[in-house]
mmCIF file of C-alpha atoms in Angstrom:
data_model
loop_
_atom_site.group_PDB
_atom_site.id
_atom_site.type_symbol
_atom_site.label_atom_id
_atom_site.label_comp_id
_atom_site.label_asym_id
_atom_site.label_seq_id
_atom_site.Cartn_x
_atom_site.Cartn_y
_atom_site.Cartn_z
ATOM 1 C CA MET A 259 20.965 3.320 3.451
ATOM 2 C CA SER A 260 19.579 1.175 6.311
ATOM 3 C CA SER A 261 20.686 -2.615 6.132
ATOM 4 C CA ILE A 262 18.872 -6.006 6.929
ATOM 5 C CA ARG A 263 19.688 -9.310 7.121
ATOM 6 C CA LEU A 264 18.426 -12.034 4.567
ATOM 7 C CA LEU A 265 19.093 -15.931 4.576
ATOM 8 C CA ARG A 266 21.152 -17.066 1.589
ATOM 9 C CA ARG A 267 20.003 -20.658 0.833
ATOM 10 C CA ALA A 268 23.342 -21.717 -0.264
ATOM 11 C CA GLY A 269 25.309 -22.271 2.850
ATOM 12 C CA ASN A 270 22.121 -21.473 4.990
ATOM 13 C CA GLN A 271 24.014 -18.152 5.911
ATOM 14 C CA LEU A 272 22.578 -14.822 7.082
ATOM 15 C CA VAL A 273 23.916 -12.051 4.524
ATOM 16 C CA THR A 274 23.481 -8.012 4.772
ATOM 17 C CA ALA A 275 21.080 -6.548 2.410
ATOM 18 C CA GLN A 276 20.366 -3.030 1.905
ATOM 19 C CA ILE A 277 16.946 -1.124 2.206
ATOM 20 C CA LEU A 278 15.824 0.708 -0.874
ATOM 21 C CA PRO A 279 13.838 3.741 0.829
ATOM 22 C CA ILE A 280 12.400 4.973 -2.612
ATOM 23 C CA VAL A 281 12.059 2.958 -5.832
ATOM 24 C CA SER A 282 11.474 5.246 -8.725
ATOM 25 C CA ALA A 283 9.016 4.398 -11.601
ATOM 26 C CA PRO A 284 12.263 3.803 -14.149
ATOM 27 C CA GLU A 285 13.940 1.724 -11.425
ATOM 28 C CA LEU A 286 10.615 -0.419 -11.192
ATOM 29 C CA ILE A 287 10.672 -0.960 -15.002
ATOM 30 C CA ALA A 288 14.210 -2.126 -14.743
ATOM 31 C CA VAL A 289 13.439 -4.603 -11.900
ATOM 32 C CA GLU A 290 10.753 -5.973 -14.018
ATOM 33 C CA ALA A 291 13.095 -6.472 -17.026
ATOM 34 C CA GLU A 292 14.812 -8.843 -15.081
ATOM 35 C CA TRP A 293 12.063 -10.397 -12.989
ATOM 36 C CA GLY A 294 9.825 -10.755 -16.332
ATOM 37 C CA LYS A 295 12.447 -13.152 -17.859
ATOM 38 C CA TYR A 296 11.050 -15.684 -15.082
ATOM 39 C CA ARG A 297 7.543 -15.052 -15.637
ATOM 40 C CA ALA A 298 7.672 -15.386 -19.310
ATOM 41 C CA GLY A 299 7.681 -19.259 -19.170
ATOM 42 C CA ASP A 300 3.927 -19.239 -18.137
ATOM 43 C CA LYS A 301 3.207 -16.727 -21.300
ATOM 44 C CA GLN A 302 4.426 -18.996 -23.788
ATOM 45 C CA SER A 303 3.637 -22.717 -22.459
ATOM 46 C CA GLY A 304 0.449 -21.786 -20.386
ATOM 47 C CA ASN A 305 1.469 -24.173 -17.558
ATOM 48 C CA PRO A 306 -1.505 -25.266 -15.628
ATOM 49 C CA ALA A 307 -2.210 -23.898 -12.266
ATOM 50 C CA GLY A 308 -0.533 -25.901 -9.017
ATOM 51 C CA LYS A 309 2.217 -26.885 -11.275
ATOM 52 C CA GLY A 310 4.820 -24.247 -10.733
ATOM 53 C CA ILE A 311 3.239 -21.350 -11.772
ATOM 54 C CA PRO A 312 2.480 -19.019 -8.768
ATOM 55 C CA GLU A 313 -0.783 -16.895 -8.741
ATOM 56 C CA HIS A 314 0.928 -13.686 -9.251
ATOM 57 C CA ASN A 315 2.942 -14.762 -12.465
ATOM 58 C CA HIS A 316 1.196 -12.246 -14.730
ATOM 59 C CA TRP A 317 1.945 -9.298 -12.558
ATOM 60 C CA ASN A 318 4.253 -6.436 -14.032
ATOM 61 C CA TRP A 319 5.872 -3.601 -11.822
ATOM 62 C CA ALA A 320 6.438 -1.731 -14.927
ATOM 63 C CA GLU A 321 2.884 -1.111 -15.036
ATOM 64 C CA LYS A 322 2.387 -0.677 -11.154
ATOM 65 C CA SER A 323 4.884 2.325 -11.698
ATOM 66 C CA SER A 324 2.014 4.474 -13.052
ATOM 67 C CA ASP A 325 1.071 4.164 -9.105
ATOM 68 C CA LEU A 326 3.736 6.329 -8.431
ATOM 69 C CA ARG A 327 2.563 9.461 -10.017
ATOM 70 C CA PHE A 328 0.449 9.728 -6.769
ATOM 71 C CA THR A 329 2.139 10.990 -3.729
ATOM 72 C CA ALA A 330 0.353 8.740 -1.452
ATOM 73 C CA TYR A 331 2.082 5.963 -3.002
ATOM 74 C CA ARG A 332 5.525 4.807 -1.833
ATOM 75 C CA CYS A 333 7.650 1.845 -3.240
ATOM 76 C CA LEU A 334 10.388 0.298 -1.230
ATOM 77 C CA GLY A 335 12.670 -2.431 -2.139
ATOM 78 C CA ILE A 336 15.564 -4.789 -0.844
ATOM 79 C CA GLU A 337 18.632 -5.328 -2.819
ATOM 80 C CA CYS A 338 21.210 -7.957 -2.174
ATOM 81 C CA GLU A 339 24.358 -9.008 -3.968
ATOM 82 C CA GLY A 340 23.495 -6.449 -6.883
ATOM 83 C CA ASP A 341 20.038 -7.509 -7.314
ATOM 84 C CA VAL A 342 16.539 -6.369 -6.078
ATOM 85 C CA GLN A 343 15.037 -9.239 -4.047
ATOM 86 C CA GLY A 344 11.862 -7.748 -3.137
ATOM 87 C CA LEU A 345 9.393 -4.851 -3.657
ATOM 88 C CA ILE A 346 6.678 -3.214 -1.522
ATOM 89 C CA LEU A 347 4.151 -0.515 -2.594
ATOM 90 C CA VAL A 348 2.438 0.942 0.513
ATOM 91 C CA SER A 349 -0.117 3.607 0.552
ATOM 92 C CA THR A 350 0.756 6.441 3.142
ATOM 93 C CA LEU A 351 -2.888 7.939 2.900
ATOM 94 C CA ALA A 352 -4.255 6.133 5.970
ATOM 95 C CA ALA A 353 -6.621 3.485 5.704
ATOM 96 C CA SER A 354 -9.299 2.890 8.137
ATOM 97 C CA GLY A 355 -8.615 0.062 10.603
ATOM 98 C CA ARG A 356 -11.278 -2.628 10.580
ATOM 99 C CA HIS A 357 -9.810 -4.729 13.408
ATOM 100 C CA LYS A 358 -12.144 -4.368 16.753
ATOM 101 C CA LYS A 359 -9.021 -3.372 18.549
ATOM 102 C CA HIS A 360 -8.053 -0.415 16.539
ATOM 103 C CA LEU A 361 -11.244 0.196 14.781
ATOM 104 C CA GLY A 362 -11.517 3.341 12.676
ATOM 105 C CA LYS A 363 -7.630 4.110 13.698
ATOM 106 C CA PRO A 364 -5.107 4.658 10.743
ATOM 107 C CA VAL A 365 -3.414 1.696 9.450
ATOM 108 C CA LEU A 366 -0.739 1.393 6.509
ATOM 109 C CA TYR A 367 -2.058 -0.085 3.323
ATOM 110 C CA VAL A 368 0.141 -2.699 1.491
ATOM 111 C CA LYS A 369 -0.995 -2.458 -2.039
ATOM 112 C CA TYR A 370 1.500 -5.063 -3.338
ATOM 113 C CA LEU A 371 4.443 -7.009 -2.199
ATOM 114 C CA GLU A 372 6.321 -9.705 -3.943
ATOM 115 C CA SER A 373 9.743 -11.349 -3.431
ATOM 116 C CA ALA A 374 11.881 -11.746 -6.740
ATOM 117 C CA PRO A 375 11.074 -15.000 -8.785
ATOM 118 C CA TRP A 376 14.410 -16.503 -8.285
ATOM 119 C CA ASN A 377 13.563 -16.682 -4.329
ATOM 120 C CA LEU A 378 10.564 -18.819 -5.049
ATOM 121 C CA SER A 379 10.363 -22.591 -5.669
ATOM 122 C CA ASP A 380 7.806 -22.401 -8.153
ATOM 123 C CA TYR A 381 10.240 -20.838 -10.343
ATOM 124 C CA VAL A 382 13.569 -22.124 -9.344
ATOM 125 C CA GLY A 383 12.991 -25.171 -7.229
ATOM 126 C CA ASP A 384 15.914 -25.752 -4.897
ATOM 127 C CA GLU A 385 18.065 -23.129 -6.685
ATOM 128 C CA ARG A 386 16.262 -20.391 -4.880
ATOM 129 C CA ARG A 387 18.681 -17.670 -3.706
ATOM 130 C CA PHE A 388 17.362 -15.908 -0.479
ATOM 131 C CA ALA A 389 14.636 -16.733 2.125
ATOM 132 C CA GLY A 390 13.172 -13.924 4.371
ATOM 133 C CA VAL A 391 12.329 -11.329 2.061
ATOM 134 C CA GLY A 392 8.766 -11.199 2.271
ATOM 135 C CA THR A 393 9.676 -11.327 6.228
ATOM 136 C CA GLN A 394 11.798 -8.082 5.755
ATOM 137 C CA LEU A 395 9.099 -6.269 3.558
ATOM 138 C CA ILE A 396 6.774 -6.799 6.279
ATOM 139 C CA ARG A 397 8.823 -5.528 8.683
ATOM 140 C CA ILE A 398 9.705 -2.398 6.691
ATOM 141 C CA ALA A 399 6.056 -1.892 6.066
ATOM 142 C CA ILE A 400 5.951 -1.920 9.809
ATOM 143 C CA SER A 401 8.454 0.769 10.295
ATOM 144 C CA VAL A 402 6.908 3.021 7.620
ATOM 145 C CA SER A 403 3.697 2.679 9.530
ATOM 146 C CA PHE A 404 5.718 3.817 12.789
ATOM 147 C CA GLU A 405 7.054 6.656 10.575
ATOM 148 C CA GLU A 406 3.609 7.760 9.538
ATOM 149 C CA GLU A 407 2.384 7.664 13.115
ATOM 150 C CA PHE A 408 0.237 4.599 12.896
ATOM 151 C CA ARG A 409 2.012 2.717 15.624
ATOM 152 C CA GLY A 410 3.129 -0.167 13.355
ATOM 153 C CA ARG A 411 -0.603 -1.132 12.341
ATOM 154 C CA ILE A 412 -0.536 -2.456 8.702
ATOM 155 C CA ALA A 413 -2.911 -4.003 6.569
ATOM 156 C CA LEU A 414 -3.258 -5.949 3.211
ATOM 157 C CA HIS A 415 -5.327 -8.482 0.977
ATOM 158 C CA SER A 416 -3.464 -11.545 0.626
ATOM 159 C CA LEU A 417 -3.529 -13.812 -2.656
ATOM 160 C CA PRO A 418 -4.838 -17.147 -1.841
ATOM 161 C CA GLN A 419 -1.338 -18.604 -2.092
ATOM 162 C CA SER A 420 0.050 -16.348 1.018
ATOM 163 C CA GLU A 421 -2.814 -16.871 3.129
ATOM 164 C CA GLY A 422 -1.508 -19.418 5.475
ATOM 165 C CA PHE A 423 1.590 -17.107 5.970
ATOM 166 C CA TYR A 424 -0.234 -14.058 6.934
ATOM 167 C CA GLY A 425 -2.674 -16.055 9.000
ATOM 168 C CA ARG A 426 0.323 -16.687 11.332
ATOM 169 C CA PHE A 427 0.853 -13.184 12.435
ATOM 170 C CA MET A 428 -1.920 -11.063 11.127
ATOM 171 C CA THR A 429 -5.714 -11.243 11.907
ATOM 172 C CA ASP A 430 -7.795 -12.804 9.246
ATOM 173 C CA LEU A 431 -10.731 -10.401 8.921
ATOM 174 C CA GLY A 432 -12.298 -12.662 6.073
ATOM 175 C CA VAL A 433 -12.968 -12.321 2.631
ATOM 176 C CA ASP A 434 -13.450 -8.643 1.012
ATOM 177 C CA PRO A 435 -16.297 -8.922 -1.389
ATOM 178 C CA ALA A 436 -14.964 -5.229 -2.464
ATOM 179 C CA VAL A 437 -11.369 -6.506 -3.476
ATOM 180 C CA GLU A 438 -11.960 -9.368 -5.731
ATOM 181 C CA GLY A 439 -13.017 -11.645 -2.970
ATOM 182 C CA LEU A 440 -9.537 -11.988 -1.425
ATOM 183 C CA ARG A 441 -8.824 -12.287 2.386
ATOM 184 C CA TYR A 442 -8.274 -9.204 4.170
ATOM 185 C CA PHE A 443 -5.551 -8.971 7.088
ATOM 186 C CA GLU A 444 -4.727 -6.715 9.696
ATOM 187 C CA MET A 445 -2.041 -6.507 12.110
ATOM 188 C CA THR A 446 -2.648 -4.894 15.708
ATOM 189 C CA GLU A 447 -0.209 -3.237 17.759
ATOM 190 C CA GLU A 448 0.416 -6.150 19.827
ATOM 191 C CA GLN A 449 0.630 -8.339 16.706
ATOM 192 C CA VAL A 450 3.455 -6.062 15.489
ATOM 193 C CA GLN A 451 5.352 -6.694 18.890
ATOM 194 C CA ASN A 452 4.681 -10.250 18.643
ATOM 195 C CA PHE A 453 5.989 -10.669 15.091
ATOM 196 C CA LEU A 454 9.105 -8.882 15.701
ATOM 197 C CA LYS A 455 10.000 -11.275 18.435
ATOM 198 C CA GLY A 456 8.820 -14.219 16.230
ATOM 199 C CA GLY A 457 5.796 -14.698 18.107
ATOM 200 C CA GLU A 458 2.537 -16.082 16.083
ATOM 201 C CA VAL A 459 -1.444 -14.826 16.609
ATOM 202 C CA MET B 130 13.949 5.160 7.905
ATOM 203 C CA LYS B 131 14.137 4.029 11.346
ATOM 204 C CA LEU B 132 13.654 0.428 10.942
ATOM 205 C CA LYS B 133 12.197 -1.531 13.849
ATOM 206 C CA GLU B 134 14.285 -4.134 15.835
ATOM 207 C CA MET B 135 14.062 -7.702 14.791
ATOM 208 C CA SER B 136 16.221 -10.363 16.443
ATOM 209 C CA ASP B 137 18.162 -13.010 14.159
ATOM 210 C CA SER B 138 16.094 -15.863 15.842
ATOM 211 C CA ALA B 139 12.711 -14.239 15.007
ATOM 212 C CA PHE B 140 13.828 -13.456 11.601
ATOM 213 C CA LEU B 141 15.088 -16.861 11.097
ATOM 214 C CA LYS B 142 11.812 -18.437 12.245
ATOM 215 C CA TRP B 143 9.689 -16.386 9.639
ATOM 216 C CA ALA B 144 12.142 -16.927 6.902
ATOM 217 C CA LYS B 145 12.034 -20.491 7.346
ATOM 218 C CA ALA B 146 8.263 -20.277 7.459
ATOM 219 C CA GLU B 147 8.069 -18.475 4.138
ATOM 220 C CA ASP B 148 11.283 -20.200 2.520
ATOM 221 C CA GLY B 149 10.525 -20.773 -1.350
ATOM 222 C CA ALA B 150 6.721 -19.973 -1.070
ATOM 223 C CA PRO B 151 5.317 -16.855 -2.778
ATOM 224 C CA VAL B 152 4.453 -14.154 -0.053
ATOM 225 C CA THR B 153 2.241 -11.856 -2.043
ATOM 226 C CA ALA B 154 -0.116 -9.540 -1.217
ATOM 227 C CA GLY B 155 -2.190 -7.096 -3.731
ATOM 228 C CA SER B 156 -4.213 -8.250 -6.607
ATOM 229 C CA LEU B 157 -4.987 -11.223 -8.551
ATOM 230 C CA ARG B 158 -5.493 -9.072 -11.699
ATOM 231 C CA GLY B 159 -2.186 -8.001 -13.383
ATOM 232 C CA ALA B 160 -0.644 -5.711 -16.189
ATOM 233 C CA PHE B 161 -3.076 -7.457 -19.048
ATOM 234 C CA GLU B 162 -5.966 -7.695 -17.127
ATOM 235 C CA LYS B 163 -8.384 -4.592 -16.453
ATOM 236 C CA SER B 164 -9.417 -3.362 -13.139
ATOM 237 C CA GLU B 165 -12.527 -4.578 -11.135
ATOM 238 C CA THR B 166 -14.354 -1.741 -12.451
ATOM 239 C CA GLU B 167 -13.578 -2.395 -15.933
ATOM 240 C CA ALA B 168 -13.495 -6.234 -16.021
ATOM 241 C CA PRO B 169 -14.818 -7.086 -19.376
ATOM 242 C CA GLU B 170 -18.170 -8.435 -20.153
ATOM 243 C CA HIS B 171 -17.410 -11.269 -23.180
ATOM 244 C CA SER B 172 -18.838 -9.834 -26.597
ATOM 245 C CA VAL B 173 -19.085 -13.870 -27.043
ATOM 246 C CA PRO B 174 -21.158 -15.114 -24.405
ATOM 247 C CA VAL B 175 -20.356 -18.546 -25.261
ATOM 248 C CA MET B 176 -17.009 -18.121 -23.237
ATOM 249 C CA LYS B 177 -18.874 -17.944 -20.061
ATOM 250 C CA PHE B 178 -21.077 -20.826 -21.163
ATOM 251 C CA ALA B 179 -17.764 -22.764 -21.742
ATOM 252 C CA PHE B 180 -16.367 -21.610 -18.461
ATOM 253 C CA GLY B 181 -19.463 -23.205 -16.398
ATOM 254 C CA SER B 182 -19.358 -26.527 -18.558
ATOM 255 C CA LEU B 183 -15.564 -26.780 -18.088
ATOM 256 C CA ILE B 184 -15.864 -26.677 -14.407
ATOM 257 C CA THR B 185 -18.757 -28.935 -14.438
ATOM 258 C CA PHE B 186 -17.064 -31.778 -16.451
ATOM 259 C CA GLN B 187 -13.773 -31.545 -14.328
ATOM 260 C CA ARG B 188 -16.035 -31.906 -11.164
ATOM 261 C CA ARG B 189 -17.623 -34.749 -12.472
ATOM 262 C CA LYS B 190 -14.414 -36.172 -13.725
ATOM 263 C CA ASN B 191 -13.549 -36.239 -10.207
ATOM 264 C CA ALA B 192 -16.934 -37.720 -8.990
ATOM 265 C CA TRP B 193 -17.470 -34.729 -6.831
ATOM 266 C CA THR B 194 -20.759 -33.150 -5.932
ATOM 267 C CA ILE B 195 -21.092 -29.475 -6.034
ATOM 268 C CA GLU B 196 -20.788 -29.362 -2.437
ATOM 269 C CA GLU B 197 -17.367 -31.364 -2.428
ATOM 270 C CA LEU B 198 -16.341 -28.845 -5.209
ATOM 271 C CA ALA B 199 -17.062 -25.566 -3.148
ATOM 272 C CA ARG B 200 -15.569 -27.052 0.138
ATOM 273 C CA ARG B 201 -12.438 -28.155 -1.753
ATOM 274 C CA ALA B 202 -11.960 -25.023 -3.223
ATOM 275 C CA GLU B 203 -13.098 -22.975 -0.351
ATOM 276 C CA ILE B 204 -15.747 -21.013 -2.243
ATOM 277 C CA ASP B 205 -19.210 -20.285 -1.319
ATOM 278 C CA LEU B 206 -21.686 -23.290 -2.416
ATOM 279 C CA ASP B 207 -24.142 -20.493 -4.078
ATOM 280 C CA GLU B 208 -21.232 -19.292 -6.053
ATOM 281 C CA ALA B 209 -20.214 -22.687 -7.178
ATOM 282 C CA VAL B 210 -24.069 -23.499 -8.074
ATOM 283 C CA SER B 211 -23.879 -20.148 -9.979
ATOM 284 C CA ILE B 212 -20.671 -20.817 -11.913
ATOM 285 C CA GLU B 213 -22.066 -24.124 -13.125
ATOM 286 C CA GLU B 214 -25.679 -22.945 -14.024
ATOM 287 C CA ASP B 215 -25.524 -19.137 -14.600
ATOM 288 C CA PRO B 216 -23.634 -18.156 -17.938
ATOM 289 C CA SER B 217 -24.219 -14.639 -16.822
ATOM 290 C CA PHE B 218 -22.639 -14.891 -13.533
ATOM 291 C CA ARG B 219 -18.816 -13.611 -13.256
ATOM 292 C CA PRO B 220 -17.045 -15.183 -10.258
ATOM 293 C CA GLU B 221 -14.695 -13.361 -8.067
ATOM 294 C CA PRO B 222 -11.007 -13.720 -9.225
ATOM 295 C CA ARG B 223 -10.372 -15.562 -5.881
ATOM 296 C CA ALA B 224 -12.931 -18.143 -6.550
ATOM 297 C CA VAL B 225 -11.670 -18.647 -10.081
ATOM 298 C CA TYR B 226 -8.216 -19.300 -8.615
ATOM 299 C CA GLN B 227 -9.073 -21.622 -6.157
ATOM 300 C CA LEU B 228 -10.980 -23.684 -8.685
ATOM 301 C CA ALA B 229 -8.198 -23.601 -10.932
ATOM 302 C CA LYS B 230 -5.971 -24.767 -8.120
ATOM 303 C CA VAL B 231 -8.266 -27.709 -7.244
ATOM 304 C CA LEU B 232 -9.324 -28.880 -10.507
ATOM 305 C CA SER B 233 -5.527 -28.483 -12.048
ATOM 306 C CA LEU B 234 -6.637 -25.888 -14.816
ATOM 307 C CA PRO B 235 -4.836 -22.962 -16.102
ATOM 308 C CA THR B 236 -5.541 -19.919 -14.147
ATOM 309 C CA LYS B 237 -4.927 -17.298 -16.709
ATOM 310 C CA LYS B 238 -7.086 -19.025 -19.262
ATOM 311 C CA LEU B 239 -9.664 -19.398 -16.540
ATOM 312 C CA LEU B 240 -9.519 -15.825 -15.949
ATOM 313 C CA VAL B 241 -10.248 -14.835 -19.172
ATOM 314 C CA LEU B 242 -13.191 -17.557 -19.774
ATOM 315 C CA SER B 243 -14.730 -16.382 -16.674
ATOM 316 C CA GLY B 244 -14.833 -12.846 -17.520
ATOM 317 C CA ASN B 245 -12.289 -11.707 -15.358
ATOM 318 C CA ALA B 246 -9.579 -10.936 -17.883
ATOM 319 C CA GLU B 247 -9.134 -9.531 -21.348
ATOM 320 C CA GLN B 248 -9.316 -12.247 -23.943
ATOM 321 C CA VAL B 249 -5.825 -12.929 -24.997
ATOM 322 C CA SER B 250 -5.969 -15.269 -27.912
ATOM 323 C CA PRO B 251 -8.474 -15.975 -30.708
ATOM 324 C CA ARG B 252 -7.255 -19.467 -30.486
ATOM 325 C CA LEU B 253 -8.763 -19.678 -26.745
ATOM 326 C CA GLU B 254 -12.162 -18.170 -28.196
ATOM 327 C CA GLN B 255 -12.300 -20.860 -30.937
ATOM 328 C CA ALA B 256 -11.534 -23.749 -28.597
ATOM 329 C CA ALA B 257 -14.197 -22.548 -25.977
ATOM 330 C CA ILE B 258 -16.801 -22.395 -28.705
ATOM 331 C CA LYS B 259 -16.170 -25.806 -29.975
ATOM 332 C CA PHE B 260 -16.121 -26.978 -26.396
ATOM 333 C CA ALA B 261 -19.150 -25.378 -25.749
ATOM 334 C CA ALA B 262 -21.025 -26.921 -28.597
ATOM 335 C CA ARG B 263 -19.819 -30.215 -27.817
ATOM 336 C CA SER B 264 -20.361 -30.101 -24.025
ATOM 337 C CA ARG B 265 -24.123 -30.683 -24.359
ATOM 338 C CA THR B 266 -24.933 -34.068 -23.121
ATOM 339 C CA VAL B 267 -25.605 -37.168 -25.633
ATOM 340 C CA GLU B 268 -26.373 -39.432 -22.977
ATOM 341 C CA LYS B 269 -29.286 -41.433 -23.448
ATOM 342 C CA LEU B 270 -32.379 -40.296 -21.454
ATOM 343 C CA THR B 271 -33.358 -42.487 -18.410
ATOM 344 C CA GLU B 272 -36.842 -44.066 -18.704
ATOM 345 C CA ALA B 273 -38.292 -41.317 -16.339
ATOM 346 C CA GLU B 274 -36.897 -38.517 -18.352
ATOM 347 C CA MET B 275 -38.123 -40.142 -21.564
ATOM 348 C CA ASN B 276 -41.785 -40.423 -20.092
ATOM 349 C CA ALA B 277 -41.561 -36.845 -19.125
ATOM 350 C CA LEU B 278 -40.475 -35.481 -22.279
ATOM 351 C CA SER B 279 -43.071 -37.406 -24.104
ATOM 352 C CA GLU B 280 -45.705 -36.433 -21.941
ATOM 353 C CA PHE B 281 -44.337 -32.670 -22.385
ATOM 354 C CA VAL B 282 -44.252 -32.935 -26.103
ATOM 355 C CA SER B 283 -47.637 -34.672 -26.396
ATOM 356 C CA GLU B 284 -49.138 -31.781 -24.464
ATOM 357 C CA LEU B 285 -47.474 -29.142 -26.595
ATOM 358 C CA VAL B 286 -48.609 -31.106 -30.053
ATOM 359 C CA GLU B 287 -52.099 -31.151 -28.669
ATOM 360 C CA ASP B 288 -52.137 -27.864 -27.599
ATOM 361 C CA ASP B 289 -50.976 -26.878 -30.902
ATOM 362 C CA GLU B 290 -53.651 -29.108 -32.752
ATOM 363 C CA ARG B 291 -56.198 -27.472 -30.391
ATOM 364 C CA LYS B 292 -55.417 -24.062 -31.804
ATOM 365 C CA VAL B 293 -55.638 -25.075 -35.416
ATOM 366 C CA LEU B 294 -58.861 -26.346 -34.989
#
């Protein structure tokens, strides 16, 4: 199992985490049982938006587990200190690139990406455990893209709350009316190299 | 899997950029919601009417024009107008989230009202019906509106009398 680094916020320390190269449907259900405890608050209290409830609060990975019936989908994760810290679901069925630099060439599509709720200020404020989970999940997506011979190219639809982050290292190709009006981002081969070195768009 | 190299300094930069913030990609819809193709049409159209009225009232409470609302929510002006004026219009989930954010309204409930998610509680339906009924304006008509109304009503009455004769 490959290892990566995460930033443990307590002590501001780099720690070693493990990549979970395949997360099965039963494992997803188990993860959601843990993450769901943090999501439950909104279901009962109906907290208003912008006051501590992220846009994906209603997500449920247990439901997403049904996607794994299809061989084109692959779920990977990051584990650290005994807990799953982040999950990513990708489609290895090549999507067609829309960026002018790789128009029509295959890209790896990230269907879902999420960091554990205890890593988000919205849920736990300053008590959050790790930083960099999303970054490492993107790095994992890039690595899978290379594995699939897509040269690191990836694509995703960002939730509005995350557009600013993805816009720093991916190309924003605008609102996609076909997918809930979400903004669509792609990463070119050059942007992949930039991202891995810490460079921005 | 062969992981691509990333220096600690690059990782720390991005880790700090995302620290605490939700870095999510995927869909605004969730397990309790239907997919795009099967998004529900409300059996109670009044829900959508309540949605439009709610957006209008919250906007007016802030003393914003529709243009100002569209700008703040980063949605198209024609979409904002349709949301307020056309009860048959179903906005994109992204637009609903943006509106919820700028108007400080609960996103999940707004998704339900806008027709993007299944209805989760009869209580919400009742509240929406009540709100829709009470949201019709009771403001006094302006002099110009009164004149226009009188003129139109007179025309209707005269037309009716002509038919009787």
